[in-house]
CSV table of C-alpha atoms in Angstrom, one decimal:
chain,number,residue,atom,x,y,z
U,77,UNK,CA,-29.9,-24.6,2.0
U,78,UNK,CA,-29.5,-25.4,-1.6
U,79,UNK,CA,-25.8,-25.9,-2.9
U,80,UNK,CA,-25.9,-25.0,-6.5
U,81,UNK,CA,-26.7,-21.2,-5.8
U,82,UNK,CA,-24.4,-19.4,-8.0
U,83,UNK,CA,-22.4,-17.1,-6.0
U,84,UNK,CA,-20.1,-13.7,-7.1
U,85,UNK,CA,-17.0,-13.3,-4.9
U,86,UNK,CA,-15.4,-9.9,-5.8
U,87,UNK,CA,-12.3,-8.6,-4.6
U,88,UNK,CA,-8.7,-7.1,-5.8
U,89,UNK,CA,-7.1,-9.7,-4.4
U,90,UNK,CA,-6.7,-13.0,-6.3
U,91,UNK,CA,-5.5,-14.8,-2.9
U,92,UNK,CA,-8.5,-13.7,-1.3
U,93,UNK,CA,-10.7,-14.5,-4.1
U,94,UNK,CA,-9.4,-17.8,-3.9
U,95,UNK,CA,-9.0,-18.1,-0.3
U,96,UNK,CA,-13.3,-17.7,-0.1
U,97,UNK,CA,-13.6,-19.5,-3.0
U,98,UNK,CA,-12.3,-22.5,-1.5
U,99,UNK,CA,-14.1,-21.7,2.3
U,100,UNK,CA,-17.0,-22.1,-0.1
U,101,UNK,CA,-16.2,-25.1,-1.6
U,102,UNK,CA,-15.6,-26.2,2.1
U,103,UNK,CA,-19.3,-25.6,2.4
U,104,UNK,CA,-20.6,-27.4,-0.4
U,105,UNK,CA,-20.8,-24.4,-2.6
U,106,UNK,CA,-19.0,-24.9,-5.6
U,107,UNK,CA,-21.1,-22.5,-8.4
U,108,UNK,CA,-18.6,-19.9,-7.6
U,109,UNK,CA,-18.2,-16.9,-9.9
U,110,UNK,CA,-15.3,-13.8,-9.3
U,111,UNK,CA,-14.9,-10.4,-10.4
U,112,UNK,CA,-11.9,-8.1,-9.2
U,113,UNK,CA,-14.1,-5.2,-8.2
U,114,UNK,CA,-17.3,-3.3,-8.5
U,115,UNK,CA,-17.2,-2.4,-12.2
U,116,UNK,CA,-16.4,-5.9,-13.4
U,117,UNK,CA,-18.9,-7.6,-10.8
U,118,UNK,CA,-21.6,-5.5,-11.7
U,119,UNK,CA,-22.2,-6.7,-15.4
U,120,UNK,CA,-22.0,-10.1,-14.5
U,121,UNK,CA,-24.8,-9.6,-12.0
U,122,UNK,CA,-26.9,-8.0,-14.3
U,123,UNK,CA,-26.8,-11.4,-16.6
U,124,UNK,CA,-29.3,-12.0,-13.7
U,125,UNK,CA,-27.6,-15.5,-12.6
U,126,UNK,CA,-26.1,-14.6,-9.1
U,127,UNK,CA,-27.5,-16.1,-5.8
U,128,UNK,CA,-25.3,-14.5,-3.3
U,129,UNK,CA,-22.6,-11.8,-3.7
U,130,UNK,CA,-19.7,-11.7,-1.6
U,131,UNK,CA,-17.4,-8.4,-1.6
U,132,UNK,CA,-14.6,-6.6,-0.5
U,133,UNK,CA,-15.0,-2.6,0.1
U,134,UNK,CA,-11.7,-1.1,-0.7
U,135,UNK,CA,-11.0,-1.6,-4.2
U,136,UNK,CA,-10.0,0.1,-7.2
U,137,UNK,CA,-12.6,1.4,-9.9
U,138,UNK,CA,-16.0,0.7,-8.3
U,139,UNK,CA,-16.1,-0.4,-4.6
U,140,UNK,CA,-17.8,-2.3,-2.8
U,141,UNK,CA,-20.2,-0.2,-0.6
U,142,UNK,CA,-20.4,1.5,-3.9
U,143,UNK,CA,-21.5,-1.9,-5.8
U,144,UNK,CA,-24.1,-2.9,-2.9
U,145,UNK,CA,-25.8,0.6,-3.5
U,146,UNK,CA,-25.9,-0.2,-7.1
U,147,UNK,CA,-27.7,-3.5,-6.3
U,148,UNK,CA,-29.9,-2.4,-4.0
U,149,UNK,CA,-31.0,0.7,-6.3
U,150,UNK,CA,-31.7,-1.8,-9.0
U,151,UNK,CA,-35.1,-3.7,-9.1
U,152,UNK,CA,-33.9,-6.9,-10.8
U,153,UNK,CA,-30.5,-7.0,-7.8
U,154,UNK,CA,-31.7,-5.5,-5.0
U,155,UNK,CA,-33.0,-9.2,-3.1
U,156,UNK,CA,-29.6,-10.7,-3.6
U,157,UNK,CA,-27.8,-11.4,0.0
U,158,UNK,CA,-24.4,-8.8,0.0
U,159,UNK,CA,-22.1,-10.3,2.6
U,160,UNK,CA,-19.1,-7.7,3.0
U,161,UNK,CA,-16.0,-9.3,3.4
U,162,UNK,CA,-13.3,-6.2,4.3
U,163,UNK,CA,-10.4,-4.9,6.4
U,164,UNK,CA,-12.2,-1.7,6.6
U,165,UNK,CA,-13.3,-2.1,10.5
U,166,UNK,CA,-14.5,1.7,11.2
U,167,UNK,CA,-17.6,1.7,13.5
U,168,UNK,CA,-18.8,4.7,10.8
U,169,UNK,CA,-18.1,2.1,7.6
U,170,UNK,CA,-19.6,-0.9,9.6
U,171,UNK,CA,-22.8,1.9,10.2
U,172,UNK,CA,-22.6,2.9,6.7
U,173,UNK,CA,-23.0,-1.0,4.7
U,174,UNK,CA,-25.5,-1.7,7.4
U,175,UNK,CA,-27.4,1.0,6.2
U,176,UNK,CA,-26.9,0.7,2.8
U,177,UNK,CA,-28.7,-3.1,3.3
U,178,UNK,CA,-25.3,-5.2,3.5
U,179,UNK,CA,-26.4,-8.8,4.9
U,180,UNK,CA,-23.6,-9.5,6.8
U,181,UNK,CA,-20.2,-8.0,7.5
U,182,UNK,CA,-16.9,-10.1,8.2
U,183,UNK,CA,-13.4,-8.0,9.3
U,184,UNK,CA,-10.6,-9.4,7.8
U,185,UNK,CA,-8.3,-11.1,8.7
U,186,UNK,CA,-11.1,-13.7,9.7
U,187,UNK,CA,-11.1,-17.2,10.0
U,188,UNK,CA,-12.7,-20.1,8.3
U,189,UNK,CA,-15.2,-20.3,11.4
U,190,UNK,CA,-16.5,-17.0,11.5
U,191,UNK,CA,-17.1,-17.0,7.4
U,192,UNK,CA,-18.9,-19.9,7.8
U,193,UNK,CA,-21.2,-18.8,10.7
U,194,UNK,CA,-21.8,-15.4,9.1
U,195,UNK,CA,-22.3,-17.2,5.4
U,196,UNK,CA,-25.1,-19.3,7.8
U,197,UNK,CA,-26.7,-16.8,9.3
U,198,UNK,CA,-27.5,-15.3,5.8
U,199,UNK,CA,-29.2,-18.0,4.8
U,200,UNK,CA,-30.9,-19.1,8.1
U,201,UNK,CA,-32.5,-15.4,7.7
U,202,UNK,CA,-33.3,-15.7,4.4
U,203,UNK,CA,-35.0,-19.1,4.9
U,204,UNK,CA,-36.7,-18.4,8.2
Q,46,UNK,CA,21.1,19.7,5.6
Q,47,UNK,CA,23.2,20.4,8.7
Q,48,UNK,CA,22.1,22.0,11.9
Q,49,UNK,CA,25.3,23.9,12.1
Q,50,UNK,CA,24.8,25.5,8.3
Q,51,UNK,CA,21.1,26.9,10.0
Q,52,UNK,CA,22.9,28.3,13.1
Q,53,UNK,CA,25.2,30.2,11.1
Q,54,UNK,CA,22.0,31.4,9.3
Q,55,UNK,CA,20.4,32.7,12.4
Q,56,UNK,CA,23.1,33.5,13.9
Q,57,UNK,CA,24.1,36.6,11.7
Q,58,UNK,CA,20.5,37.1,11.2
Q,59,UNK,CA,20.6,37.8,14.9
Q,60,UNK,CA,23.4,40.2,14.5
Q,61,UNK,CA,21.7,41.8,11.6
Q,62,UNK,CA,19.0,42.5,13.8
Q,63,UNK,CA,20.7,43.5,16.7
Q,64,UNK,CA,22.6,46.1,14.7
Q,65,UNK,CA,19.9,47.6,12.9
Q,66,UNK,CA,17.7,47.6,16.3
Q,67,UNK,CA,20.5,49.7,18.2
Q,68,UNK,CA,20.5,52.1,14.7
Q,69,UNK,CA,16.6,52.4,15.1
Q,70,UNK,CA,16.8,53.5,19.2
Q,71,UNK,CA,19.5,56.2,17.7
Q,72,UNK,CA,17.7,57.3,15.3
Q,73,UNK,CA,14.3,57.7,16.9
Q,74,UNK,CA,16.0,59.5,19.6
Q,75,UNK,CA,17.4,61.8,16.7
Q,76,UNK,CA,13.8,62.3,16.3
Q,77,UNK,CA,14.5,61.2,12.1
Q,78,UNK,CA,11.1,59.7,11.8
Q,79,UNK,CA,11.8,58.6,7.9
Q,80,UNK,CA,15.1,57.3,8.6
Q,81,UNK,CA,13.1,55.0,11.4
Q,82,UNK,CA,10.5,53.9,8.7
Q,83,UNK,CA,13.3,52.7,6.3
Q,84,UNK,CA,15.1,50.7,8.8
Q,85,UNK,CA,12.1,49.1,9.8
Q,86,UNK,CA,11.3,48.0,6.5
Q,87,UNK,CA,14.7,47.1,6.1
Q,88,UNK,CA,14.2,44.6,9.2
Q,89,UNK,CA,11.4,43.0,7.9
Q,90,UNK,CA,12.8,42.6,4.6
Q,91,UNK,CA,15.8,41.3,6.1
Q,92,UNK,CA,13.5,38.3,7.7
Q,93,UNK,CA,11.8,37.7,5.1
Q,94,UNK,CA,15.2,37.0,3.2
Q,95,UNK,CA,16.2,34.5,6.3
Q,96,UNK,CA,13.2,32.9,5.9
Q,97,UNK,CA,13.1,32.2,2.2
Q,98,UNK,CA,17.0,31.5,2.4
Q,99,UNK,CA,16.3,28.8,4.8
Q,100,UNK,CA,13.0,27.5,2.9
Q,101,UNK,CA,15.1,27.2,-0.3
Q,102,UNK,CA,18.0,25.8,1.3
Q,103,UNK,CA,16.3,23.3,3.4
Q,104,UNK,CA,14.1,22.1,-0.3
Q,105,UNK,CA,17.3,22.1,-1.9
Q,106,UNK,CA,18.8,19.6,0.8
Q,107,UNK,CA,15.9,17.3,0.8
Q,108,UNK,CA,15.7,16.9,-3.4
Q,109,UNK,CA,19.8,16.0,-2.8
Q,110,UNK,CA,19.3,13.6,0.0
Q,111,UNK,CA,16.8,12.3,-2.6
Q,112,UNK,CA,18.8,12.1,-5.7
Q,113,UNK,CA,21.8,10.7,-3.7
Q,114,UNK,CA,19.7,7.9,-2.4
Q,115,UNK,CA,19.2,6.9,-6.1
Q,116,UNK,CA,22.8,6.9,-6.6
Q,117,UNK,CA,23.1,4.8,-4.1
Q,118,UNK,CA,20.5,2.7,-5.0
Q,119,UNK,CA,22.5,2.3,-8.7
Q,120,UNK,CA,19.8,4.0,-10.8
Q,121,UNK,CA,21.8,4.5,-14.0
Q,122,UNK,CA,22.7,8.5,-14.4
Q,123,UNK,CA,20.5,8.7,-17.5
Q,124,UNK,CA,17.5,7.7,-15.8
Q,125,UNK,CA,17.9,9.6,-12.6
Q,126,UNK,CA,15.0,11.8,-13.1
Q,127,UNK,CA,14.2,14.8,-10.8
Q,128,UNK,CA,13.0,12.6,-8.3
Q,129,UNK,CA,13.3,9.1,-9.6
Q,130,UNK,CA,14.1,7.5,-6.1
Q,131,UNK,CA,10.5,8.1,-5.3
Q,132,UNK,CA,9.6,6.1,-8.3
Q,133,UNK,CA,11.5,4.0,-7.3
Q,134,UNK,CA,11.1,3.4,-4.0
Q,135,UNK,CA,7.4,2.7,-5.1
Q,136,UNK,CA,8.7,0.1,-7.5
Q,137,UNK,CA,10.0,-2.0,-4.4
Q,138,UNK,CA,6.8,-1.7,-2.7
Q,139,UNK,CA,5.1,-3.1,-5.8
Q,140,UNK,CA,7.6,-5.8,-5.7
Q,141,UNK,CA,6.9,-6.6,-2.1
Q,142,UNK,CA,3.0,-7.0,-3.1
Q,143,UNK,CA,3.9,-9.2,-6.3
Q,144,UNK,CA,6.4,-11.1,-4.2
Q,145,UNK,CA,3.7,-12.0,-1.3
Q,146,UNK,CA,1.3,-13.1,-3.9
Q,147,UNK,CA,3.7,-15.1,-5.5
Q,148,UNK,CA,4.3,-17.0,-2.1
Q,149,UNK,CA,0.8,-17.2,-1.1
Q,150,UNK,CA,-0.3,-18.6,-3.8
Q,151,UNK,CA,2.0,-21.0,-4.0
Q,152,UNK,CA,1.0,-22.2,-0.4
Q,153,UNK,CA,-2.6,-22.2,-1.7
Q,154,UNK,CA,-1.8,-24.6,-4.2
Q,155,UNK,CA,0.1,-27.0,-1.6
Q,156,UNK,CA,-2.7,-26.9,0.7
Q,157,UNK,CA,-5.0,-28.0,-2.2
Q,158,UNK,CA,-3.2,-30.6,-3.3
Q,159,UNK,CA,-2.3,-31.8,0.9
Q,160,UNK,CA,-6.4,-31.5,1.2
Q,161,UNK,CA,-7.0,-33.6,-2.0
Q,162,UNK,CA,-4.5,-36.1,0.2
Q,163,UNK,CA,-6.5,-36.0,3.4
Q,164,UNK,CA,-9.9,-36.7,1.7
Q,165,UNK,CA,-7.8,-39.9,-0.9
Q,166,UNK,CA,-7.2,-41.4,2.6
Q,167,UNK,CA,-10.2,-40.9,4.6
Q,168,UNK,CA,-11.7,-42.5,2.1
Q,169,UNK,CA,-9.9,-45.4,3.1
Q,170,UNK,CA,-12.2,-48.4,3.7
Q,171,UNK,CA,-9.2,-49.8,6.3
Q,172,UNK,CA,-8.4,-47.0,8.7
Q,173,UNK,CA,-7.8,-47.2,12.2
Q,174,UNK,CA,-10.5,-45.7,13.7
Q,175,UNK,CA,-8.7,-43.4,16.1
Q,176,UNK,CA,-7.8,-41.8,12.3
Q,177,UNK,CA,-10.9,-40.2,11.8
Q,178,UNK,CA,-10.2,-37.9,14.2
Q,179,UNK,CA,-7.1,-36.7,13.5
Q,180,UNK,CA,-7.6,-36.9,10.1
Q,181,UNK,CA,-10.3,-34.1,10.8
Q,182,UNK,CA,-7.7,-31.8,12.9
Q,183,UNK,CA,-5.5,-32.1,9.4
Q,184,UNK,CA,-8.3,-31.0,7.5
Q,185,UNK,CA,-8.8,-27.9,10.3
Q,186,UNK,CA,-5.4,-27.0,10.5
Q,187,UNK,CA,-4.9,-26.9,6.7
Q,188,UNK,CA,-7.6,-24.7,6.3
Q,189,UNK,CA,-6.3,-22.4,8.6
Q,190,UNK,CA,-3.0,-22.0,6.7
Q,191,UNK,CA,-5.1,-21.6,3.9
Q,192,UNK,CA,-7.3,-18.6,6.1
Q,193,UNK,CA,-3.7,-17.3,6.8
Q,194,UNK,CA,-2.8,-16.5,3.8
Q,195,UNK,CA,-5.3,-13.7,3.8
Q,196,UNK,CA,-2.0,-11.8,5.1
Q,197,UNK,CA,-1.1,-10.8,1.2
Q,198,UNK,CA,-4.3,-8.7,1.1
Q,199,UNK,CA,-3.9,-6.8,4.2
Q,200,UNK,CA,-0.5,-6.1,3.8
Q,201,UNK,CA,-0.8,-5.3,0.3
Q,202,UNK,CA,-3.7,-2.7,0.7
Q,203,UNK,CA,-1.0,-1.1,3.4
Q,204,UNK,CA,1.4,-0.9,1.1
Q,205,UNK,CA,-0.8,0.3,-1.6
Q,206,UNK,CA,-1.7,3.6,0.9
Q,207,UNK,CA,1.9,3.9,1.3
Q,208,UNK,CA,2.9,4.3,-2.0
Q,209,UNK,CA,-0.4,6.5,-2.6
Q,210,UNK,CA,1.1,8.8,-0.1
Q,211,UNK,CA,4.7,8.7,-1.9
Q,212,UNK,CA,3.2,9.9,-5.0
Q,213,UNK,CA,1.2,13.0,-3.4
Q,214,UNK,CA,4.4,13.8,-1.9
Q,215,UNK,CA,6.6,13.8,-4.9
Q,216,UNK,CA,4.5,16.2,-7.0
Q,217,UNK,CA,4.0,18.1,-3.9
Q,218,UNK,CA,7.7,18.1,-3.7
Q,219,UNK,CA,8.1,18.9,-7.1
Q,220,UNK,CA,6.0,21.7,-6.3
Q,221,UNK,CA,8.1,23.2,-3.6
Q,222,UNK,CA,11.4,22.7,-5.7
Q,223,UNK,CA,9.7,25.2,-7.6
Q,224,UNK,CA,8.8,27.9,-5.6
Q,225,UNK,CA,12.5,27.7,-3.9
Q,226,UNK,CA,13.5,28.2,-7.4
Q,227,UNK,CA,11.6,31.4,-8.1
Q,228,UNK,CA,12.1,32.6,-4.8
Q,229,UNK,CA,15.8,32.2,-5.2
Q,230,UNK,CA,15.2,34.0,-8.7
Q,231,UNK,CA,13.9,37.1,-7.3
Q,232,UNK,CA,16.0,37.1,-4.5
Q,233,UNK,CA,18.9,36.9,-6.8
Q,234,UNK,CA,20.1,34.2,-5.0
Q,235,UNK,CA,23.0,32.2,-7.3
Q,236,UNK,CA,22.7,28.5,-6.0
Q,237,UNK,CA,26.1,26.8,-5.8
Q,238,UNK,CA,25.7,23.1,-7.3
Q,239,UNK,CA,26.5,21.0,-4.8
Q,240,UNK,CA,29.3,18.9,-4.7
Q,241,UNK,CA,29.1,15.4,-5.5
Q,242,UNK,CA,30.1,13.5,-2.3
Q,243,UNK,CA,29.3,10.0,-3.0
Q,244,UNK,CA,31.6,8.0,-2.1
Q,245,UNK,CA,32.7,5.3,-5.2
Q,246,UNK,CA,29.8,2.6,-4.9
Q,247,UNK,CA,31.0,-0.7,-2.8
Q,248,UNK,CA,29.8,-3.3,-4.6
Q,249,UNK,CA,29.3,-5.7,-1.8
Q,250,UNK,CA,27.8,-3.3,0.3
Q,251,UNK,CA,24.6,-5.1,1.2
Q,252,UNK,CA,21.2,-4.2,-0.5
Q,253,UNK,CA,18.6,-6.7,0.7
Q,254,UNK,CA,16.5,-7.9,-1.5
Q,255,UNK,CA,17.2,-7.9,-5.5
Q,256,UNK,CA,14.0,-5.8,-7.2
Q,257,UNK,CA,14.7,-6.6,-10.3
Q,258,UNK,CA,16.4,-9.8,-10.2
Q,259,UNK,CA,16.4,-10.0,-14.5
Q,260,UNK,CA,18.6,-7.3,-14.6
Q,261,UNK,CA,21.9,-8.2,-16.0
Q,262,UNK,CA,24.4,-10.4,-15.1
Q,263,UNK,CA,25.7,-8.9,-12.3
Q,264,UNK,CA,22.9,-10.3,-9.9
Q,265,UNK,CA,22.8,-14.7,-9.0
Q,266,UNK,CA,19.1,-14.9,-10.0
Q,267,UNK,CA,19.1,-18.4,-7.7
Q,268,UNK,CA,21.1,-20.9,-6.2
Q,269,UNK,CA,22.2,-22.7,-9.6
Q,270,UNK,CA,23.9,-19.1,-10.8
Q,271,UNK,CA,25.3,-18.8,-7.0
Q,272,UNK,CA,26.4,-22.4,-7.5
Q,273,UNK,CA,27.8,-21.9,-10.9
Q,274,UNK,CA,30.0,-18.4,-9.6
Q,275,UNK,CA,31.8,-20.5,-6.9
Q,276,UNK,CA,32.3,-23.2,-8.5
Q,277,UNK,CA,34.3,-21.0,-11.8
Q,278,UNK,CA,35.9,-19.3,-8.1
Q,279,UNK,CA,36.9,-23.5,-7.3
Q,280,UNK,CA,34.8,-23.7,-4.7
């Protein structure tokens, strides 16, 4: 797995920004990018640079399932990896992101093990 | 908002109703079918009254209880709006999520630095090697503290639906206050003010928490001011 993919992390939360961001860095990832929710992430993805977008769901403005439908609807997005990173933990909402073409889903609280695996299993898809 | 007030309430609603049940039986045995119809509507009007008496009266109780907790709470007078303790009480909740941020990121900057102190020593060329490994559980159980703090989100979104739900209920509230007021209106019913029974304010009485800690100089904003008052007490 290459580790100068650019990732987004995108969440209301600066501590949980920065709590990912550092998992990542843990991982050998350090091209990290943030945005604090939907309608700040999505112009940064459209500069066409991100690898991998990590988000929250519940946030103000845009959210996230709301931001992983408007990558998938858009040509130049839609192959990026979405892993959803969320308290929301609602077999409906967990239904709905799968549909909607989420990569992987992680219910917070989580740990640094399970971020890793699911961040792993992207990218073991991905490559396989 | 006593029960006893809303006794008292039914209680001569009862006897309202008894009396002008007992009238009815007399007068439909009289045969005075008119006479019937009128107290019949005079029945119903009769609960209707009760029941917007008791609506108004139990509104008017909860927008005291309200404004008294801001009293008590030392909002100034002049900015004790209709329902200001809801504000306010949303303003602590804030404070709570601004507070827990604060903290954990403050403990995200200590386990940064700690980490940066793990990997200066394991790159020690002279460890022990029985290090290694605990070194590594270090490096494991600082990034769970760093995981942990994960906390200030989840609580916060909580407390973010909470004070969501505060707001609906204060314009819905407001609302209410509203209607009790026109019913009272119609009904001609003259509202006494109630009296003011707040005690005079204890100063000491305890508060938890400062919100606003900036405010003025009658709250220690940390241990030097706290250190400073005892010691101008010759402590």
């Amino acid at each position: 797995m290459r580790k100068d993919i650019r990732i987004l992390v995108v969440d209301d939360f600066s501590t949980m920004r920065r709590i990912i961001k550092n998992l990542l860095r843990d991982l050998g990832f350090t091209n990290v990018l943030e945005a604090d929710d939907g309608k700040t992430a999505l112009p940064i993805l459209k500069q066409g640079s991100v690898d991998f977008l990590v988000t929250d769901w519940n946030m103000p403005g845009m959210t996230g399932i709301d931001l992983l439908k408007e990558v998938r609807k858009d040509p130049q997005l839609a192959a990026i990896p979405v892993l959803m990173v969320t308290a929301e933990a609602k077999r409906e909402q967990i239904i709905t992101a799968a549909q909607a073409g989420v990569n992987g889903y992680v219910v917070k609280p989580f740990t640094a093990a399970v971020l890793k695996e699911k961040i792993d299993k992207i990218f073991e898809r991905l490559e396989g | 908002m006593s029960g006893a007030k809303i006794t008292s309430t039914t209680d001569s609603l009862e006897a309202l109703l008894q009396g002008k049940a007992q009238e009815l039986v007399a007068v439909l045995e009289r045969g005075d079918l008119p006479d019937a119809m009128s107290l019949i509507s005079e029945l119903q009007a009769a609960r209707h009254d009760a029941f917007y008496r008791e609506v108004g009266r139990l509104t008017r109780g909860l927008h005291e209880a309200i404004k008294s907790f801001s009293s008590e709470i030392g909002v100034p007078e002049a900015q004790r709006g209709q329902l200001s303790a809801m504000t306010d009480a949303s303003e602590r909740l804030d404070y709570v999520i601004q507070l827990t941020e604060r903290a954990a990121h403050d403990t995200l900057d200590r386990v940064d630095r700690t980490l940066a102190l793990v990997d200066r020593f394991a790159g020690r060329q002279d460890l022990p090697e029985d290090t290694t490994p605990q070194l590594e559980q270090m490096r494991g159980e600082l990034t769970e503290i760093l995981v942990g703090q994960g906390f200030q989100d989840i609580t916060g979104q909580l407390i973010r639906r909470v004070m969501q739900l505060l707001t609906q209920v204060e314009s819905q509230l407001v609302d209410l206050m509203e209607m009790a007021a026109k019913v009272d209106r119609l009904n001609n019913v003259r509202v006494e003010e109630p009296r003011s029974v707040a005690a005079p304010a204890d100063p000491a009485r305890a508060e938890g928490p400062q919100v606003r800690p900036a405010d003025g100089a009658a709250v220690a904003r940390n241990q030097d001011d706290v250190d400073d008052l005892l010691s101008s007490l010759g402590f």
